[in-house]
Amino acid sequence: MSYFDLLIRNGTVATAADTFQADVAVKDGRVVALGENLGTADHEIDASGKLVLPGGVEGHCHIEQISSSGIMTADDFYSGTVSAVFGGTTTVIPFAAQQKGASLRQTVEDYHACAGPKAVIDYGFHLIISDPSDQVIGQELPALIRDGFTSFKVYMTYDDLRLDDYQMLEVLSAARRNGAMVMVHAENHDMIRWLSQKLLDANHWQPQYHAVSHSRAGEGEAAHRAIALSRLMDQPILVVHVSSEEAMDEIRLAQNKGLKIFAETCPQYLFLTAEDLHRDGMDGAMFCCSPPPRGAADQAAMWRGLANGTFSIFSSDHAPYRFDDSGKLKAGPEPTFKQIANGVPGIELRLPLLFSEGVGKGRIDLNRFVALTATNVAKLYGLSPRKGTIAVGSDADIAIWDPDLEQTIDHAMLHDDVGYTPYAGIKIKGWPTTVLSRGRVVVADGALHGSRGDGQFLARAVSEAAAPLGRLEPEMDPARNFGADLLGR
Ligand code: DUC
Ligand code: ZN
Ligand code: ZN
């Protein structure tokens, strides 16, 4: 019997900070040593010629979630986490989504019951708040934040989810009082509503008009407004799934002023365009997501933002709906663009796509890749340093990559239950061939070794990133507004 349970030998280790040659020793599910000549272990993996990277942390995915219009995602917690781990992701943070009128606590219990017996890798939950009643804001939310649900998403659009600006301020104020990260879906609701109505009135119902109805101007305006609300409350936000240069510029401007505005973009905004929604028949429905894919200039802007730090994280926004009457075509064989479930799958390809086109083509370096896909996600959402890095004491969540493996994407190589991939036909180089979760091999050479229920729930800490700047607007500063303490903290 050796002291170590596992040694990963001869690999090139990369973290968000450094790339170096080292063996990695694991005991009781954690990394316990990095170095040379570490001795022997019960189990050894030869990583010669391979990259040894932290397993990805997926900060934005929808699993076993029923949409506000009543459509169930194709993936449950088994297929969703299996698909994730085959693509090098070892932690997922999907949503526990509150339906209007429902208790948040009950919502969380329901998602726990689904995830516990099925998840193959570790998971936490963000909350989606669609009904910020006094009970939710005053009682349920503070208690849930204490229990490790330290981030939540709010929507500025969608009839059944959207909050008005007043409600957004209430949520931001609760986040400030209790310490939580607020994720914002930023699109102008009435611009979408008006454009959609006019398009439908003119009989423009096909999938491509989805992209027309979700304008760049509407995304930019909402990002600007969300930033103003965040500034007034002195409460950081994270703008999710940024698709347009216009929204990105608003975020960059705010960051340049020193505001804590974080942002995320996704594969669909790098690899798809609005042209994909024009495909034959109803095929364009497979590419309908919100915000929609844009154009080449926006794609180039997203790459710039990934490289220059405007975006802290890269997430899939995996929102998988089958291309049949259980999903995209639930409203009938020719639904209007308003009836098509919004979302594209991407949980398995998130890392390989970014690795191939980002690291492989020199747009970002390997350390930035690790930061965007793992380390920063863990930091922003209260999982660091347990997750998202390879360091002594961290969980041994590790993906061993063959950087030279070339493949052409085809849905048959993936493990989700969606039935299609929007990225079919793209040639990629690099794939994680062995993936470990807490030191256990979950994937090796194309085979699954993990089981249902192996994943553990992660109660998350409050992240540093969610802490207010302490830079109050004059109107919110009791010393300058006749003593009124409007923030209550
Ligand atoms: N847009 C969202 O806001 N969520 C899920 C998928 C999508 O397209
Ligand atoms: Zn969203
Ligand atoms: Zn989403």
PDB file of N, CA and C and ligand atoms in Angstrom, residues 60 153 155 185 240-241 290 317, ligand 2:
ATOM      1  N   HIS A  60     -23.366  28.153 -15.813  1.00  0.00           N
ATOM      2  CA  HIS A  60     -24.679  28.539 -16.367  1.00  0.00           C
ATOM      3  C   HIS A  60     -25.210  27.405 -17.234  1.00  0.00           C
ATOM      4  N   LYS A 153     -30.362  34.385 -10.325  1.00  0.00           N
ATOM      5  CA  LYS A 153     -30.537  35.025 -11.630  1.00  0.00           C
ATOM      6  C   LYS A 153     -31.878  35.737 -11.657  1.00  0.00           C
ATOM      7  N   TYR A 155     -34.385  38.105 -14.456  1.00  0.00           N
ATOM      8  CA  TYR A 155     -34.634  38.343 -15.883  1.00  0.00           C
ATOM      9  C   TYR A 155     -35.263  39.719 -16.076  1.00  0.00           C
ATOM     10  N   HIS A 185     -30.143  38.621 -16.700  1.00  0.00           N
ATOM     11  CA  HIS A 185     -30.468  38.438 -18.123  1.00  0.00           C
ATOM     12  C   HIS A 185     -30.940  39.799 -18.614  1.00  0.00           C
ATOM     13  N   VAL A 240     -25.158  37.943 -17.699  1.00  0.00           N
ATOM     14  CA  VAL A 240     -24.980  36.622 -18.307  1.00  0.00           C
ATOM     15  C   VAL A 240     -25.148  36.685 -19.822  1.00  0.00           C
ATOM     16  N   HIS A 241     -24.713  35.665 -20.474  1.00  0.00           N
ATOM     17  CA  HIS A 241     -24.825  35.430 -21.926  1.00  0.00           C
ATOM     18  C   HIS A 241     -24.825  36.686 -22.796  1.00  0.00           C
ATOM     19  N   SER A 290     -31.852  33.052 -26.512  1.00  0.00           N
ATOM     20  CA  SER A 290     -31.923  34.479 -26.181  1.00  0.00           C
ATOM     21  C   SER A 290     -30.831  34.851 -25.207  1.00  0.00           C
ATOM     22  N   ASP A 317     -24.596  28.059 -21.085  1.00  0.00           N
ATOM     23  CA  ASP A 317     -26.045  28.318 -21.084  1.00  0.00           C
ATOM     24  C   ASP A 317     -26.769  27.143 -21.743  1.00  0.00           C
TER      25      ASP A 317
HETATM   26 ZN    ZN B   2     -31.000  34.171 -19.627  1.00  0.00          ZN
END
